[in-house]
Amino acid sequence: MRNICLLGASGSIGKQTIDVLLKHRDDFKLLSFSVGHHTRCIFSLIKRFPEVKSIYLIDKKKAQRYQNKYPHINFFYGEEMLFLINNDVDMVVNALVGFVGLKPTLYALEQNKIVCLANKEALVVGGELVNQLLEKGQGILYPIDSEHSAIKKCLMVDNQDVDKIVLTASGGAFRDYNREQLKNVTKEDALKHPTWKMGQKITIDCATMINKAFEVIEAHYLFNYPYDKIGIKLHDESHVHSYVEYHNGLMRLDVSKPDMRNPIKLALYEYQIPFDTKVVESLDDLKGLHFHDFNPNRYPIVDLAKIVIEKKGGYGAVFNASNEVAVKAFLNDEIPFLAIEEIVKECMDKYQNENINNYEQLQQIDQKTRQIALELVKKWRKQL
Ligand code: MG
């Protein structure tokens, strides 16, 4: 029996985690969860998980209202999210989106918890700090991202003589567009992901392909391969979740229909259950899968992952913060689609690297980058 803290319960991964927990009531207790601004699900979650002891939401007034209604539960708000990760919790599922997921990841590892990580930004920004904590403490990290889950499964079977790990990419909403056609695409177009149903931010990140850049960085920190040993292959159907190429010419693929509940379940069971994603009933099921070479000129933003991996320091924080600001501005119709990568590139160019020893430094870089990115958004707004 594992006692769970779920961060980001109201988001896409959070809801699918709830699905998995409900199916396996004997193995997990949901002791605490956070919901941010989307508080409507609190009532049903308390009803379905009567064991819940603490809940976090952002708004103080709402928290006080819920507190009056449910006196047996501790409600936290504002800066108090870390109180959810208390002594009773064994495992933290981090389904937060963006920089905000870094601090609870570091804190949970400091407390020697098991962390199931869907918040890839935590590794993009703080991969070095996360790995230092994993090395010196008893904390454990399991990936929930589908590509990394696939690579982990392959490497668990054989991690010897690996030539390359290759992340598959659907190519996002605009995979059939050339650069010229990207100039006038809209938010509505960008939110139509061809294979996965996900939250808004990650869907835009897929359309710009910065999501794949983030995942290359994530793979680097999870599996310790250098940039040139992490490949990308475009794959239309998202059935092959990623694969490993070995020196002897063998390839090991992880194949299943796209369903995030599979990687979530694997992480919750610490990759110890028999893998039950058997959807390849016969080799005929592999018919009609399409693969294409990745063209870096089509998606220039992906190259920036190399800088983050090789120069380290604060580059990950700059990469992430500039993107968060630009994506938000795009979703608010303030800037055109291609301005997202222009803003990210400009912030990366302006940054002077520094050594990072703690979270506070990353937080400062994050805040400073947000200011610079906001200025760039203003410039773009004037041009529109
Ligand atoms: Mg992914």
CSV table of C-alpha atoms and ligand atoms in Angstrom, one decimal:
chain,number,residue,atom,x,y,z
A,1,MET,CA,0.0,0.0,0.0
A,2,ARG,CA,1.4,3.4,-1.0
A,3,ASN,CA,0.3,6.7,0.4
A,4,ILE,CA,0.1,9.2,-2.5
A,5,CYS,CA,0.3,13.0,-2.8
A,6,LEU,CA,-1.0,14.1,-6.2
A,7,LEU,CA,0.2,17.6,-7.3
A,8,GLY,CA,-1.9,19.0,-10.2
A,9,ALA,CA,-5.0,16.8,-9.7
A,10,SER,CA,-7.3,18.9,-11.9
A,11,GLY,CA,-5.1,18.8,-15.0
A,12,SER,CA,-5.0,16.2,-17.8
A,13,ILE,CA,-2.3,13.9,-16.2
A,14,GLY,CA,-3.9,14.5,-12.8
A,15,LYS,CA,-7.3,13.3,-13.9
A,16,GLN,CA,-5.8,10.2,-15.6
A,17,THR,CA,-3.8,9.5,-12.4
A,18,ILE,CA,-7.1,9.6,-10.5
A,19,ASP,CA,-8.5,7.0,-13.1
A,20,VAL,CA,-5.6,4.7,-12.3
A,21,LEU,CA,-5.9,5.2,-8.5
A,22,LEU,CA,-9.6,4.4,-8.6
A,23,LYS,CA,-9.0,1.2,-10.5
A,24,HIS,CA,-6.4,0.1,-7.9
A,25,ARG,CA,-7.9,1.1,-4.6
A,26,ASP,CA,-6.2,-1.8,-2.7
A,27,ASP,CA,-2.7,-0.6,-3.6
A,28,PHE,CA,-2.9,3.2,-3.1
A,29,LYS,CA,-4.3,5.7,-0.7
A,30,LEU,CA,-4.7,9.3,-1.9
A,31,LEU,CA,-3.6,11.3,1.2
A,32,SER,CA,-3.2,14.8,-0.3
A,33,PHE,CA,-3.7,16.6,-3.5
A,34,SER,CA,-3.4,20.1,-5.1
A,35,VAL,CA,-5.7,21.7,-7.6
A,36,GLY,CA,-4.6,25.2,-8.2
A,37,HIS,CA,-7.5,27.4,-9.4
A,38,HIS,CA,-9.7,24.6,-10.6
A,39,THR,CA,-11.4,23.8,-7.4
A,40,ARG,CA,-14.6,22.2,-8.8
A,41,CYS,CA,-13.3,18.7,-8.6
A,42,ILE,CA,-12.5,18.9,-4.8
A,43,PHE,CA,-16.0,17.8,-3.8
A,44,SER,CA,-16.0,14.6,-5.9
A,45,LEU,CA,-12.4,13.8,-5.0
A,46,ILE,CA,-13.2,13.9,-1.3
A,47,LYS,CA,-16.2,11.7,-1.9
A,48,ARG,CA,-14.2,9.1,-3.9
A,49,PHE,CA,-11.1,9.2,-1.6
A,50,PRO,CA,-12.4,9.5,2.0
A,51,GLU,CA,-8.8,9.0,3.2
A,52,VAL,CA,-7.7,12.5,2.0
A,53,LYS,CA,-6.2,14.5,4.8
A,54,SER,CA,-4.9,17.6,3.1
A,55,ILE,CA,-5.7,19.7,0.1
A,56,TYR,CA,-4.0,22.7,-1.5
A,57,LEU,CA,-5.6,25.3,-3.7
A,58,ILE,CA,-4.2,28.8,-4.6
A,59,ASP,CA,-6.9,31.1,-3.3
A,60,LYS,CA,-7.0,31.8,0.4
A,61,LYS,CA,-10.7,32.7,0.6
A,62,LYS,CA,-11.8,29.6,-1.2
A,63,ALA,CA,-9.5,27.5,1.1
A,64,GLN,CA,-11.2,29.0,4.2
A,65,ARG,CA,-14.6,28.2,2.8
A,66,TYR,CA,-13.7,24.6,2.1
A,67,GLN,CA,-12.1,24.4,5.6
A,68,ASN,CA,-15.4,25.4,7.2
A,69,LYS,CA,-17.2,22.8,5.2
A,70,TYR,CA,-14.7,20.0,5.8
A,71,PRO,CA,-13.2,20.5,9.2
A,72,HIS,CA,-11.5,17.0,9.3
A,73,ILE,CA,-9.3,18.0,6.3
A,74,ASN,CA,-6.4,20.5,6.3
A,75,PHE,CA,-6.7,23.0,3.6
A,76,PHE,CA,-3.5,24.9,2.4
A,77,TYR,CA,-3.2,27.8,0.1
A,78,GLY,CA,-0.8,30.4,-1.4
A,79,GLU,CA,2.8,29.4,-0.7
A,80,GLU,CA,1.9,26.3,1.3
A,81,MET,CA,1.9,23.6,-1.3
A,82,LEU,CA,4.8,21.8,0.2
A,83,PHE,CA,2.8,21.0,3.3
A,84,LEU,CA,1.1,18.3,1.3
A,85,ILE,CA,4.3,16.3,1.2
A,86,ASN,CA,4.2,15.3,4.8
A,87,ASN,CA,5.6,12.4,6.8
A,88,ASP,CA,2.7,10.1,5.9
A,89,VAL,CA,3.2,10.4,2.2
A,90,ASP,CA,5.5,7.8,0.4
A,91,MET,CA,5.0,8.8,-3.2
A,92,VAL,CA,4.5,12.2,-4.9
A,93,VAL,CA,2.9,12.3,-8.3
A,94,ASN,CA,4.0,15.6,-9.8
A,95,ALA,CA,1.6,16.5,-12.6
A,96,LEU,CA,2.1,20.2,-12.4
A,97,VAL,CA,2.8,22.3,-15.5
A,98,GLY,CA,5.9,24.6,-15.7
A,99,PHE,CA,8.5,26.0,-13.4
A,100,VAL,CA,6.2,25.7,-10.5
A,101,GLY,CA,6.8,21.9,-10.5
A,102,LEU,CA,10.5,22.2,-9.7
A,103,LYS,CA,10.4,23.2,-6.0
A,104,PRO,CA,8.1,20.3,-4.9
A,105,THR,CA,10.2,17.9,-6.9
A,106,LEU,CA,13.4,19.0,-5.1
A,107,TYR,CA,11.6,19.1,-1.7
A,108,ALA,CA,10.1,15.6,-2.1
A,109,LEU,CA,13.5,14.2,-3.0
A,110,GLU,CA,15.1,15.9,0.0
A,111,GLN,CA,12.5,14.1,2.1
A,112,ASN,CA,13.5,10.9,0.4
A,113,LYS,CA,10.2,10.3,-1.3
A,114,ILE,CA,9.4,8.4,-4.5
A,115,VAL,CA,8.6,11.0,-7.2
A,116,CYS,CA,6.6,10.1,-10.3
A,117,LEU,CA,7.4,12.9,-12.6
A,118,ALA,CA,5.1,14.2,-15.3
A,119,ASN,CA,6.4,17.8,-14.9
A,120,LYS,CA,9.3,17.6,-17.4
A,121,GLU,CA,10.1,21.3,-16.8
A,122,ALA,CA,11.5,20.3,-13.4
A,123,LEU,CA,14.3,18.4,-15.2
A,124,VAL,CA,14.7,21.0,-18.0
A,125,VAL,CA,15.3,23.7,-15.4
A,126,GLY,CA,16.8,21.8,-12.4
A,127,GLY,CA,18.1,18.5,-13.8
A,128,GLU,CA,21.5,19.0,-12.2
A,129,LEU,CA,20.0,19.7,-8.7
A,130,VAL,CA,17.6,16.8,-9.1
A,131,ASN,CA,20.4,14.4,-10.0
A,132,GLN,CA,22.5,15.6,-7.1
A,133,LEU,CA,19.7,14.9,-4.7
A,134,LEU,CA,19.1,11.4,-6.2
A,135,GLU,CA,22.8,10.7,-5.8
A,136,LYS,CA,23.2,11.7,-2.2
A,137,GLY,CA,19.8,10.8,-0.8
A,138,GLN,CA,17.3,7.9,-0.8
A,139,GLY,CA,14.8,9.6,-3.0
A,140,ILE,CA,13.7,7.9,-6.3
A,141,LEU,CA,12.5,9.3,-9.5
A,142,TYR,CA,10.3,7.6,-12.1
A,143,PRO,CA,9.3,9.3,-15.4
A,144,ILE,CA,5.7,9.6,-16.5
A,145,ASP,CA,6.4,11.1,-19.9
A,146,SER,CA,5.4,8.4,-22.5
A,147,GLU,CA,8.7,8.6,-24.4
A,148,HIS,CA,10.8,8.3,-21.3
A,149,SER,CA,8.7,5.6,-19.9
A,150,ALA,CA,9.3,3.7,-23.2
A,151,ILE,CA,13.0,4.2,-23.1
A,152,LYS,CA,13.2,3.1,-19.4
A,153,LYS,CA,11.3,-0.1,-20.2
A,154,CYS,CA,13.7,-0.9,-23.1
A,155,LEU,CA,16.8,-0.1,-21.0
A,156,MET,CA,15.4,-2.3,-18.1
A,157,VAL,CA,15.5,-5.2,-20.5
A,158,ASP,CA,19.0,-4.4,-21.9
A,159,ASN,CA,21.1,-1.3,-21.2
A,160,GLN,CA,24.4,-2.7,-22.6
A,161,ASP,CA,26.0,-1.6,-25.8
A,162,VAL,CA,23.4,1.0,-26.5
A,163,ASP,CA,24.2,3.1,-29.6
A,164,LYS,CA,21.4,5.6,-29.3
A,165,ILE,CA,18.1,6.3,-27.6
A,166,VAL,CA,15.5,7.7,-30.0
A,167,LEU,CA,12.5,9.7,-29.0
A,168,THR,CA,9.5,9.5,-31.3
A,169,ALA,CA,7.6,12.7,-32.1
A,170,SER,CA,4.2,13.2,-33.6
A,171,GLY,CA,5.3,16.5,-35.1
A,172,GLY,CA,2.4,18.4,-33.4
A,173,ALA,CA,-0.6,20.2,-35.0
A,174,PHE,CA,1.5,21.6,-37.9
A,175,ARG,CA,3.6,18.7,-38.9
A,176,ASP,CA,2.4,19.0,-42.6
A,177,TYR,CA,3.1,22.7,-42.8
A,178,ASN,CA,6.3,24.3,-44.1
A,179,ARG,CA,7.8,27.3,-42.3
A,180,GLU,CA,6.1,29.8,-44.6
A,181,GLN,CA,2.7,28.3,-43.7
A,182,LEU,CA,3.4,28.7,-40.0
A,183,LYS,CA,3.3,32.5,-40.3
A,184,ASN,CA,-0.5,32.8,-40.1
A,185,VAL,CA,-1.6,29.8,-38.0
A,186,THR,CA,-4.0,30.5,-35.1
A,187,LYS,CA,-4.3,29.3,-31.5
A,188,GLU,CA,-7.3,27.2,-32.5
A,189,ASP,CA,-5.2,25.4,-35.2
A,190,ALA,CA,-2.3,24.9,-32.7
A,191,LEU,CA,-4.5,23.3,-30.1
A,192,LYS,CA,-5.5,20.4,-32.5
A,193,HIS,CA,-3.0,17.7,-31.6
A,194,PRO,CA,-3.1,14.9,-34.1
A,195,THR,CA,-2.7,12.0,-31.7
A,196,TRP,CA,-2.8,13.0,-28.0
A,197,LYS,CA,-5.4,14.8,-25.9
A,198,MET,CA,-3.5,17.0,-23.5
A,199,GLY,CA,-3.5,20.3,-21.6
A,200,GLN,CA,-3.2,23.6,-23.6
A,201,LYS,CA,0.4,24.4,-22.7
A,202,ILE,CA,1.9,21.1,-23.7
A,203,THR,CA,-0.2,21.0,-26.9
A,204,ILE,CA,1.3,24.3,-28.0
A,205,ASP,CA,4.7,23.0,-26.9
A,206,CYS,CA,4.2,20.1,-29.3
A,207,ALA,CA,3.2,22.4,-32.2
A,208,THR,CA,6.4,24.4,-31.8
A,209,MET,CA,8.3,21.2,-31.1
A,210,ILE,CA,9.9,22.7,-27.9
A,211,ASN,CA,8.3,19.8,-26.1
A,212,LYS,CA,10.7,17.5,-27.9
A,213,ALA,CA,13.6,19.8,-27.0
A,214,PHE,CA,12.4,19.5,-23.4
A,215,GLU,CA,12.2,15.8,-23.7
A,216,VAL,CA,15.7,15.5,-25.1
A,217,ILE,CA,16.9,17.4,-22.0
A,218,GLU,CA,14.7,15.2,-19.8
A,219,ALA,CA,16.2,12.1,-21.4
A,220,HIS,CA,19.7,13.4,-20.8
A,221,TYR,CA,19.1,13.8,-17.1
A,222,LEU,CA,17.1,10.6,-16.7
A,223,PHE,CA,19.4,8.2,-18.6
A,224,ASN,CA,22.7,10.1,-18.7
A,225,TYR,CA,23.3,10.0,-22.5
A,226,PRO,CA,25.0,13.0,-24.2
A,227,TYR,CA,23.1,15.1,-26.7
A,228,ASP,CA,24.4,13.3,-29.8
A,229,LYS,CA,23.2,9.9,-28.4
A,230,ILE,CA,19.6,11.1,-28.1
A,231,GLY,CA,17.8,11.0,-31.5
A,232,ILE,CA,14.4,12.1,-32.7
A,233,LYS,CA,12.2,10.3,-35.2
A,234,LEU,CA,8.9,11.6,-36.5
A,235,HIS,CA,6.2,9.1,-36.2
A,236,ASP,CA,2.6,9.9,-37.3
A,237,GLU,CA,0.5,7.5,-35.1
A,238,SER,CA,2.2,7.8,-31.7
A,239,HIS,CA,2.1,4.0,-31.3
A,240,VAL,CA,5.8,3.5,-31.0
A,241,HIS,CA,6.5,5.6,-27.9
A,242,SER,CA,10.3,5.6,-28.4
A,243,TYR,CA,13.1,3.1,-29.0
A,244,VAL,CA,16.7,2.1,-28.3
A,245,GLU,CA,19.3,1.2,-31.0
A,246,TYR,CA,22.1,-1.2,-30.0
A,247,HIS,CA,25.6,-1.5,-31.5
A,248,ASN,CA,24.8,-5.0,-32.8
A,249,GLY,CA,22.1,-3.5,-35.0
A,250,LEU,CA,19.2,-4.6,-32.8
A,251,MET,CA,16.4,-2.1,-32.0
A,252,ARG,CA,14.0,-2.4,-29.1
A,253,LEU,CA,10.7,-0.6,-29.5
A,254,ASP,CA,7.9,0.1,-27.0
A,255,VAL,CA,4.6,-0.1,-28.9
A,256,SER,CA,1.1,0.5,-27.7
A,257,LYS,CA,-1.9,2.7,-28.4
A,258,PRO,CA,-1.4,6.3,-27.0
A,259,ASP,CA,-2.9,6.3,-23.5
A,260,MET,CA,-1.1,8.2,-20.7
A,261,ARG,CA,-2.6,5.9,-18.1
A,262,ASN,CA,0.0,3.3,-19.1
A,263,PRO,CA,3.0,5.3,-18.2
A,264,ILE,CA,1.2,6.6,-15.1
A,265,LYS,CA,0.4,3.1,-13.9
A,266,LEU,CA,4.0,1.9,-14.6
A,267,ALA,CA,5.4,4.8,-12.5
A,268,LEU,CA,2.9,4.2,-9.7
A,269,TYR,CA,4.0,0.6,-9.5
A,270,GLU,CA,7.6,1.6,-9.7
A,271,TYR,CA,8.0,-0.3,-13.0
A,272,GLN,CA,7.6,-3.6,-11.2
A,273,ILE,CA,4.3,-4.8,-12.6
A,274,PRO,CA,4.4,-7.1,-15.7
A,275,PHE,CA,4.1,-4.6,-18.5
A,276,ASP,CA,0.4,-4.9,-19.5
A,277,THR,CA,0.4,-2.7,-22.6
A,278,LYS,CA,0.0,-5.7,-24.9
A,279,VAL,CA,-1.8,-4.2,-27.9
A,280,VAL,CA,0.4,-5.7,-30.5
A,281,GLU,CA,-1.6,-8.9,-30.8
A,282,SER,CA,0.0,-9.8,-34.1
A,283,LEU,CA,2.6,-8.2,-36.3
A,284,ASP,CA,-0.3,-7.1,-38.6
A,285,ASP,CA,-1.0,-4.4,-35.9
A,286,LEU,CA,2.3,-2.8,-36.9
A,287,LYS,CA,1.0,-2.3,-40.5
A,288,GLY,CA,0.3,1.3,-41.4
A,289,LEU,CA,2.7,2.9,-39.0
A,290,HIS,CA,4.6,5.8,-40.6
A,291,PHE,CA,8.1,7.2,-39.7
A,292,HIS,CA,10.0,10.2,-41.1
A,293,ASP,CA,13.4,11.6,-40.5
A,294,PHE,CA,13.5,14.7,-38.3
A,295,ASN,CA,14.5,17.8,-40.1
A,296,PRO,CA,16.2,20.3,-37.7
A,297,ASN,CA,15.7,23.2,-40.2
A,298,ARG,CA,12.0,22.8,-39.9
A,299,TYR,CA,12.1,22.9,-36.1
A,300,PRO,CA,15.1,25.1,-35.3
A,301,ILE,CA,14.0,25.5,-31.7
A,302,VAL,CA,15.0,21.9,-30.9
A,303,ASP,CA,18.7,22.7,-31.4
A,304,LEU,CA,18.6,24.8,-28.3
A,305,ALA,CA,18.4,21.6,-26.2
A,306,LYS,CA,22.1,21.1,-27.1
A,307,ILE,CA,23.0,24.4,-25.4
A,308,VAL,CA,21.1,23.4,-22.2
A,309,ILE,CA,22.6,20.0,-22.1
A,310,GLU,CA,26.2,21.0,-22.9
A,311,LYS,CA,26.4,24.4,-21.1
A,312,LYS,CA,24.1,23.6,-18.2
A,313,GLY,CA,24.0,26.4,-15.5
A,314,GLY,CA,21.0,28.6,-15.9
A,315,TYR,CA,20.2,27.9,-19.6
A,316,GLY,CA,17.4,25.4,-18.8
A,317,ALA,CA,15.7,28.0,-16.6
A,318,VAL,CA,16.0,30.6,-19.4
A,319,PHE,CA,14.7,28.1,-22.0
A,320,ASN,CA,11.7,27.2,-19.9
A,321,ALA,CA,10.8,30.6,-18.6
A,322,SER,CA,10.9,32.4,-22.0
A,323,ASN,CA,8.7,29.6,-23.4
A,324,GLU,CA,6.2,29.8,-20.6
A,325,VAL,CA,5.8,33.6,-21.1
A,326,ALA,CA,5.6,33.3,-24.9
A,327,VAL,CA,3.1,30.4,-24.9
A,328,LYS,CA,0.9,32.3,-22.5
A,329,ALA,CA,1.0,35.4,-24.8
A,330,PHE,CA,0.2,33.3,-27.8
A,331,LEU,CA,-2.8,31.7,-26.0
A,332,ASN,CA,-3.9,35.3,-25.2
A,333,ASP,CA,-3.7,36.2,-28.9
A,334,GLU,CA,-0.9,38.7,-28.1
A,335,ILE,CA,1.8,37.3,-30.4
A,336,PRO,CA,1.8,35.2,-33.6
A,337,PHE,CA,2.9,31.5,-33.5
A,338,LEU,CA,6.4,32.0,-34.8
A,339,ALA,CA,7.1,34.7,-32.2
A,340,ILE,CA,7.2,32.0,-29.6
A,341,GLU,CA,10.5,30.6,-30.9
A,342,GLU,CA,11.8,34.1,-31.7
A,343,ILE,CA,11.3,35.1,-28.0
A,344,VAL,CA,12.9,31.9,-26.7
A,345,LYS,CA,15.9,32.3,-29.0
A,346,GLU,CA,16.4,35.9,-28.1
A,347,CYS,CA,16.3,35.2,-24.4
A,348,MET,CA,18.8,32.3,-24.8
A,349,ASP,CA,21.1,34.6,-26.8
A,350,LYS,CA,21.0,37.3,-24.2
A,351,TYR,CA,21.8,35.1,-21.3
A,352,GLN,CA,25.2,35.0,-19.7
A,353,ASN,CA,25.7,31.6,-18.1
A,354,GLU,CA,26.5,31.1,-14.4
A,355,ASN,CA,27.1,28.2,-12.0
A,356,ILE,CA,24.0,27.0,-10.2
A,357,ASN,CA,24.1,25.6,-6.6
A,358,ASN,CA,20.6,26.0,-5.4
A,359,TYR,CA,16.9,26.5,-6.2
A,360,GLU,CA,16.9,30.2,-5.3
A,361,GLN,CA,19.4,31.0,-8.1
A,362,LEU,CA,17.2,29.2,-10.6
A,363,GLN,CA,14.2,31.1,-9.3
A,364,GLN,CA,16.0,34.4,-9.9
A,365,ILE,CA,17.0,33.5,-13.4
A,366,ASP,CA,13.4,32.4,-14.0
A,367,GLN,CA,12.0,35.7,-12.8
A,368,LYS,CA,14.5,37.8,-14.7
A,369,THR,CA,13.9,35.9,-17.9
A,370,ARG,CA,10.2,36.4,-17.5
A,371,GLN,CA,10.7,40.1,-17.4
A,372,ILE,CA,12.9,40.1,-20.5
A,373,ALA,CA,10.4,37.8,-22.3
A,374,LEU,CA,7.5,40.1,-21.4
A,375,GLU,CA,9.3,43.1,-22.9
A,376,LEU,CA,9.7,41.1,-26.1
A,377,VAL,CA,6.0,40.2,-26.1
A,378,LYS,CA,5.3,44.0,-25.8
A,379,LYS,CA,7.4,44.7,-28.9
A,380,TRP,CA,5.6,42.0,-30.8
A,381,ARG,CA,2.2,43.4,-29.7
A,382,LYS,CA,3.2,46.8,-31.2
A,383,GLN,CA,3.9,45.2,-34.5
A,384,LEU,CA,0.5,43.5,-34.7
B,1,MG,MG,6.1,13.1,-24.1
